[in-house]
Tab-separated table of C-alpha atoms in Angstrom:
chain	number	residue	atom	x	y	z
T	52	MET	CA	8.661	20.494	38.746
T	53	THR	CA	11.917	21.799	40.181
T	54	ALA	CA	15.349	20.365	39.577
T	55	THR	CA	16.147	17.217	41.527
T	56	PHE	CA	19.378	15.247	41.354
T	57	ALA	CA	20.447	11.850	42.586
T	58	HIS	CA	23.508	12.261	44.807
T	59	GLU	CA	24.744	8.685	44.975
T	60	PRO	CA	27.946	8.092	43.012
T	61	PRO	CA	27.647	6.387	39.625
T	62	VAL	CA	28.063	2.645	39.658
T	63	GLY	CA	30.799	1.437	37.332
T	64	ARG	CA	30.408	3.032	33.909
T	65	VAL	CA	26.682	3.730	34.115
T	66	LEU	CA	25.556	6.571	31.861
T	67	ARG	CA	24.124	9.506	33.841
T	68	ALA	CA	21.089	11.226	32.332
T	69	LEU	CA	19.347	14.507	33.045
T	70	VAL	CA	15.651	14.597	32.078
T	71	ILE	CA	14.106	17.986	31.268
T	72	GLY	CA	10.362	18.400	30.875
T	73	SER	CA	7.213	20.011	32.194
T	74	ASP	CA	4.881	17.054	31.736
T	75	ALA	CA	5.168	14.646	34.661
T	76	ALA	CA	3.932	11.670	32.627
T	77	ALA	CA	6.492	12.302	29.876
T	78	VAL	CA	9.304	12.692	32.408
T	79	ARG	CA	8.259	9.437	34.051
T	80	LEU	CA	8.207	7.725	30.634
T	81	ALA	CA	11.720	9.000	29.929
T	82	GLY	CA	12.883	7.698	33.301
T	83	GLU	CA	11.461	4.253	32.558
T	84	ALA	CA	13.254	4.189	29.199
T	85	ILE	CA	16.532	5.281	30.820
T	86	ASP	CA	16.291	2.546	33.460
T	87	ALA	CA	15.383	-0.089	30.872
T	88	ALA	CA	18.376	0.928	28.729
T	89	GLY	CA	20.792	0.337	31.604
T	90	ALA	CA	21.429	4.011	32.327
T	91	ARG	CA	20.634	6.091	35.430
T	92	VAL	CA	18.522	9.197	35.960
T	93	ALA	CA	20.930	11.629	37.598
T	94	GLY	CA	18.310	14.369	37.841
T	95	THR	CA	15.103	15.918	36.528
T	96	ALA	CA	14.408	19.592	35.880
T	97	ASP	CA	11.875	22.098	34.648
T	98	PRO	CA	12.637	23.656	31.225
T	99	GLY	CA	12.997	27.067	32.859
T	100	ASP	CA	15.581	25.961	35.439
T	101	ALA	CA	18.787	27.476	34.051
T	102	ALA	CA	20.943	25.934	36.780
T	103	ALA	CA	19.918	22.395	35.818
T	104	LEU	CA	22.313	22.381	32.857
T	105	ASP	CA	25.286	23.136	35.092
T	106	GLY	CA	25.507	19.563	36.374
T	107	ALA	CA	27.921	17.017	34.908
T	108	VAL	CA	25.935	14.413	32.972
T	109	ASP	CA	26.525	12.153	29.970
T	110	LEU	CA	23.084	12.526	28.427
T	111	VAL	CA	20.388	15.209	28.397
T	112	MET	CA	16.913	13.963	27.517
T	113	LEU	CA	14.418	16.704	26.660
T	114	GLU	CA	10.706	15.876	26.609
T	115	ALA	CA	9.616	18.722	24.326
T	116	GLU	CA	6.155	17.747	23.109
T	117	ALA	CA	4.356	19.679	25.866
T	118	LEU	CA	6.523	22.805	25.516
T	119	ASP	CA	5.418	25.924	23.645
T	120	ASP	CA	7.530	27.833	21.104
T	121	ALA	CA	8.524	30.549	23.565
T	122	THR	CA	9.881	28.005	26.031
T	123	LEU	CA	11.779	26.188	23.272
T	124	ASP	CA	13.266	29.459	21.985
T	125	GLU	CA	14.628	30.196	25.445
T	126	LEU	CA	15.768	26.668	26.298
T	127	LEU	CA	17.244	25.245	23.086
T	128	PRO	CA	20.144	27.709	22.598
T	129	ARG	CA	21.214	27.126	26.219
T	130	LEU	CA	20.905	23.382	25.783
T	131	ALA	CA	22.946	23.432	22.565
T	132	GLN	CA	25.693	25.496	24.184
T	133	ARG	CA	25.861	23.527	27.428
T	134	SER	CA	25.723	20.120	25.747
T	135	ARG	CA	28.744	21.083	23.633
T	136	ALA	CA	30.576	22.311	26.726
T	137	MET	CA	29.749	19.133	28.645
T	138	ARG	CA	30.269	16.944	25.554
T	139	ALA	CA	26.949	15.358	26.456
T	140	ARG	CA	24.625	13.529	24.100
T	141	VAL	CA	21.175	15.050	23.623
T	142	ILE	CA	17.927	13.198	22.893
T	143	VAL	CA	14.822	15.255	22.159
T	144	ALA	CA	11.321	13.759	22.055
T	145	LEU	CA	9.272	16.179	19.948
T	146	GLY	CA	6.015	16.423	18.033
T	147	GLN	CA	5.898	16.649	14.250
T	148	ALA	CA	4.830	20.302	14.433
T	149	GLN	CA	8.018	21.050	16.414
T	150	ILE	CA	10.493	19.757	13.817
T	151	ASP	CA	11.367	23.215	12.486
T	152	PRO	CA	11.758	25.134	15.778
T	153	VAL	CA	13.779	22.320	17.370
T	154	SER	CA	16.011	21.487	14.383
T	155	ARG	CA	16.857	25.180	13.980
T	156	HIS	CA	18.961	24.860	17.144
T	157	LEU	CA	19.664	21.127	17.461
T	158	LEU	CA	20.442	18.850	14.529
T	159	GLY	CA	23.192	16.335	13.838
T	160	GLY	CA	26.334	15.793	15.825
T	161	GLU	CA	25.587	14.456	19.297
T	162	VAL	CA	21.851	15.107	18.926
T	163	ASP	CA	19.126	12.539	18.260
T	164	LEU	CA	15.669	13.924	17.426
T	165	LEU	CA	12.811	11.465	18.011
T	166	CYS	CA	9.474	12.390	16.457
T	167	ALA	CA	6.500	11.217	18.592
T	168	PRO	CA	8.507	8.286	20.020
T	169	ASP	CA	7.227	5.431	22.146
T	170	VAL	CA	9.112	3.917	25.080
T	171	ALA	CA	10.946	1.412	22.862
T	172	GLN	CA	12.234	4.153	20.531
T	173	ARG	CA	13.398	6.202	23.492
T	174	MET	CA	15.141	3.159	24.948
T	175	LEU	CA	16.937	2.362	21.673
T	176	ALA	CA	18.172	5.945	21.373
T	177	ILE	CA	19.475	5.825	24.954
T	178	MET	CA	21.201	2.482	24.328
T	179	LEU	CA	22.912	3.942	21.258
T	180	ALA	CA	23.984	6.985	23.277
T	181	ARG	CA	25.247	4.697	26.021
T	182	SER	CA	27.226	2.584	23.566
T	183	SER	CA	28.724	5.670	21.926
T	184	ARG	CA	29.498	7.503	25.142
T	185	LEU	CA	30.800	4.603	27.189
T	186	ALA	CA	32.106	2.335	24.418
T	187	VAL	CA	30.187	-0.678	25.640
T	188	VAL	CA	31.543	-3.736	23.834
T	189	GLY	CA	29.170	-6.310	22.419
T	190	GLU	CA	25.987	-4.271	22.864
T	191	SER	CA	24.196	-4.047	19.527
T	192	SER	CA	20.754	-3.901	18.020
T	193	ARG	CA	19.136	-3.720	14.632
T	194	GLU	CA	18.830	0.034	15.166
T	195	ALA	CA	22.557	0.334	15.820
T	196	ASP	CA	23.338	-1.648	12.669
T	197	ARG	CA	20.962	0.526	10.656
T	198	LEU	CA	22.573	3.731	11.910
T	199	ARG	CA	26.026	2.350	11.135
T	200	ARG	CA	24.916	1.560	7.582
T	201	MET	CA	23.408	5.041	7.337
T	202	ASN	CA	26.717	6.633	8.285
T	203	GLU	CA	28.560	4.460	5.775
T	204	GLU	CA	26.088	5.331	3.016
T	205	VAL	CA	26.316	9.074	3.711
T	206	ALA	CA	30.110	8.849	3.601
T	207	ARG	CA	29.951	6.947	0.306
T	208	ILE	CA	27.571	9.493	-1.250
T	209	ALA	CA	29.710	12.402	-0.069
T	210	GLU	CA	32.855	10.826	-1.509
T	211	ALA	CA	31.199	10.053	-4.851
T	212	LEU	CA	29.765	13.564	-5.200
T	213	ALA	CA	33.078	15.131	-4.230
T	214	ARG	CA	34.898	13.127	-6.924
T	215	LEU	CA	32.294	14.073	-9.515
T	216	ALA	CA	32.460	17.759	-8.586
T	217	GLU	CA	36.258	17.755	-8.853
T	218	ARG	CA	36.424	15.914	-12.193
T	219	GLY	CA	33.235	17.063	-13.869
T	220	PRO	CA	31.378	14.696	-16.210
T	221	ALA	CA	33.517	11.834	-17.492
T	222	ALA	CA	34.627	12.101	-21.091
T	223	PRO	CA	33.696	9.237	-23.465
T	224	GLY	CA	35.970	6.283	-22.727
T	225	GLU	CA	37.282	7.806	-19.505
T	226	ASN	CA	36.992	5.358	-16.632
T	227	VAL	CA	38.743	4.118	-13.582
T	228	VAL	CA	40.475	0.748	-13.866
T	229	SER	CA	37.883	-1.955	-13.236
T	230	ASP	CA	36.451	-5.175	-14.591
T	231	ARG	CA	34.539	-4.778	-17.828
T	232	ARG	CA	30.872	-4.417	-17.062
T	233	PRO	CA	28.223	-5.640	-19.468
T	234	GLY	CA	25.396	-3.218	-20.048
T	235	TYR	CA	23.685	-0.797	-22.371
T	236	ARG	CA	25.300	2.513	-23.223
T	237	ALA	CA	23.088	5.085	-24.889
T	238	ALA	CA	24.407	6.990	-27.864
T	239	GLU	CA	25.642	10.497	-27.192
T	240	VAL	CA	23.324	13.283	-28.352
T	241	ALA	CA	24.150	16.871	-29.074
T	242	PRO	CA	25.622	18.782	-26.117
T	243	GLY	CA	23.787	21.631	-24.475
T	244	ALA	CA	21.146	19.688	-22.529
T	245	ILE	CA	19.433	21.878	-19.959
T	246	VAL	CA	18.308	20.426	-16.648
T	247	GLU	CA	14.929	21.717	-15.540
T	248	ALA	CA	13.077	21.385	-12.264
T	249	ARG	CA	10.354	19.322	-13.940
T	250	ASP	CA	12.963	16.656	-14.742
T	251	LEU	CA	13.587	16.267	-11.008
T	252	ARG	CA	9.884	16.406	-10.134
T	253	ASP	CA	9.162	13.691	-12.710
T	254	ALA	CA	11.849	11.511	-11.137
T	255	ILE	CA	10.353	12.048	-7.673
T	256	ARG	CA	6.835	11.224	-8.904
T	257	SER	CA	8.131	8.071	-10.571
T	258	ARG	CA	9.770	6.946	-7.323
T	259	ARG	CA	6.575	7.549	-5.321
T	260	LEU	CA	4.537	5.688	-7.971
T	261	ARG	CA	6.878	2.708	-7.600
T	262	ASP	CA	6.274	2.730	-3.851
T	263	GLN	CA	2.520	2.391	-4.440
T	264	TYR	CA	2.963	-0.873	-6.320
T	265	ILE	CA	5.932	-2.305	-4.424
T	266	PRO	CA	5.337	-1.344	-0.769
T	267	GLY	CA	7.144	-2.377	2.373
T	268	GLY	CA	10.038	0.070	2.231
T	269	LEU	CA	12.012	-2.151	-0.150
T	270	PHE	CA	13.239	0.844	-2.168
T	271	GLU	CA	13.626	3.377	0.632
T	272	ASP	CA	16.409	5.785	-0.315
T	273	PRO	CA	15.893	8.942	1.753
T	274	ALA	CA	19.276	10.482	0.945
T	275	TRP	CA	18.635	10.477	-2.801
T	276	ASP	CA	14.989	11.530	-2.400
T	277	MET	CA	16.090	14.552	-0.362
T	278	LEU	CA	18.864	15.483	-2.791
T	279	LEU	CA	16.401	15.371	-5.714
T	280	ASP	CA	13.880	17.513	-3.826
T	281	LEU	CA	16.499	20.078	-2.819
T	282	PHE	CA	17.902	20.299	-6.341
T	283	ALA	CA	14.408	20.744	-7.790
T	284	ALA	CA	13.693	23.522	-5.294
T	285	ASP	CA	17.050	25.130	-6.134
T	286	LEU	CA	16.207	25.186	-9.847
T	287	GLU	CA	12.772	26.635	-9.041
T	288	GLY	CA	14.307	29.341	-6.869
T	289	GLY	CA	12.512	27.979	-3.830
T	290	ARG	CA	13.641	27.105	-0.312
T	291	VAL	CA	13.024	23.982	1.733
T	292	SER	CA	12.480	23.818	5.489
T	293	VAL	CA	13.589	20.868	7.599
T	294	SER	CA	10.002	19.690	8.098
T	295	SER	CA	9.302	19.820	4.346
T	296	LEU	CA	12.474	17.882	3.638
T	297	CYS	CA	11.366	15.204	6.111
T	298	ILE	CA	8.223	14.744	4.014
T	299	ALA	CA	10.286	14.539	0.807
T	300	ALA	CA	12.415	11.774	2.342
T	301	ALA	CA	9.385	9.445	2.277
T	302	VAL	CA	10.418	7.756	5.532
T	303	ALA	CA	9.492	8.216	9.192
T	304	PRO	CA	10.351	11.740	10.466
T	305	THR	CA	12.846	10.419	13.041
T	306	THR	CA	14.717	8.543	10.291
T	307	ALA	CA	14.637	11.591	7.999
T	308	LEU	CA	16.012	13.842	10.735
T	309	ARG	CA	18.924	11.448	11.314
T	310	TRP	CA	19.718	11.456	7.595
T	311	ILE	CA	19.584	15.263	7.424
T	312	GLY	CA	21.911	15.536	10.405
T	313	ARG	CA	24.453	13.115	9.014
T	314	MET	CA	24.335	14.556	5.493
T	315	THR	CA	24.929	18.005	6.968
T	316	GLU	CA	27.918	16.721	8.941
T	317	ALA	CA	29.280	15.109	5.766
T	318	GLY	CA	29.180	18.456	3.931
T	319	LEU	CA	26.411	17.496	1.504
T	320	LEU	CA	23.859	19.910	2.950
T	321	GLY	CA	23.938	23.334	4.558
T	322	ARG	CA	21.449	25.274	6.665
T	323	ALA	CA	20.460	28.930	6.910
T	324	PRO	CA	17.945	30.657	9.208
T	325	ASP	CA	14.655	31.789	7.739
T	326	PRO	CA	14.801	35.621	7.848
T	327	ASP	CA	11.001	35.803	8.009
T	328	ASP	CA	10.416	33.130	10.643
T	329	ARG	CA	12.966	32.743	13.418
T	330	ARG	CA	11.448	29.402	14.428
T	331	ARG	CA	12.803	27.524	11.425
T	332	ALA	CA	15.803	27.071	9.175
T	333	PHE	CA	16.156	26.237	5.506
T	334	VAL	CA	18.203	23.341	4.149
T	335	MET	CA	20.115	23.686	0.899
T	336	LEU	CA	22.686	21.851	-1.184
T	337	THR	CA	26.282	22.883	-0.625
T	338	PRO	CA	27.975	24.209	-3.798
T	339	PRO	CA	29.998	21.006	-4.477
T	340	THR	CA	26.877	18.863	-4.052
T	341	ARG	CA	24.842	21.114	-6.341
T	342	GLN	CA	27.524	21.022	-9.016
T	343	ALA	CA	27.803	17.242	-8.830
T	344	LEU	CA	24.035	16.829	-9.200
T	345	LEU	CA	23.976	19.273	-12.108
T	346	ASP	CA	26.765	17.340	-13.850
T	347	TYR	CA	24.991	14.023	-13.331
T	348	CYS	CA	21.578	15.261	-14.503
T	349	THR	CA	23.090	17.006	-17.516
T	350	ALA	CA	24.972	13.839	-18.506
T	351	ALA	CA	21.787	11.778	-18.164
T	352	LYS	CA	19.806	14.169	-20.367
T	353	ARG	CA	22.534	14.270	-23.008
T	354	GLN	CA	22.293	10.502	-23.300
T	355	GLY	CA	18.516	10.527	-23.413
T	356	LEU	CA	18.230	8.801	-20.036
T	357	PRO	CA	15.746	9.550	-17.272
T	358	ILE	CA	16.978	10.941	-13.976
T	359	ALA	CA	16.506	7.998	-11.629
């Protein structure tokens, strides 16, 4: 498949999309999703066509599931660079085995990674890109509301951890001005509590046990699940890849990838390349986030409370 572009001028404020892929069926599926979302396919291209990324488009949609690692290694850095230069949104349809090689180059910001998506998931991602890029008023969906709440929750977590890192654990009686809250306060025990990785692993096991008895995603909390897993790995001296962190999130991979991207943007998480495997990157807690988690877990242990 060689690069082809539609030459008619855009109608109104229609979002223009470039589809990149080697599998004709996947490219056709992407085109159907783009049309259904109210956007327009401005062109299609082979992954190896370097000139394809020179066109002016609003959205680049990469159908990556049929691509091998060598092709991704060559294409993704160019795509990341050109999408930033064009200020274009990027949507990547990928397989679960491709999470690490793709997220090493593309994660967060104007990128949406969809793990084994169907047409409806592609269409929703395009509609969100269209709304963001073209500021379409009144266009909403449950997915848009969920992503908005996700952004708000990440911002809230980042702010709370930043305050905790700056102040350290609250002294007895120290509080912000607020209404008096009824509740149980455990007696202080001797200082010097040591937080161990098994404390975090026990908390994670308890949360997964709860999910077995109360299913349906009622208690889904991927941000906290990922923070606990990363802190446990930190205390163990281990490292966590993006794909492993998606598993720890206990939600669908596409949802986990969105959380990782937004938490990275918020300064909660950092990334570093794997020196032994150039196809993947490790995720770690940033120093302020690590300190805030250490302060919280230490305070919980000093009061004889479980880490929840």
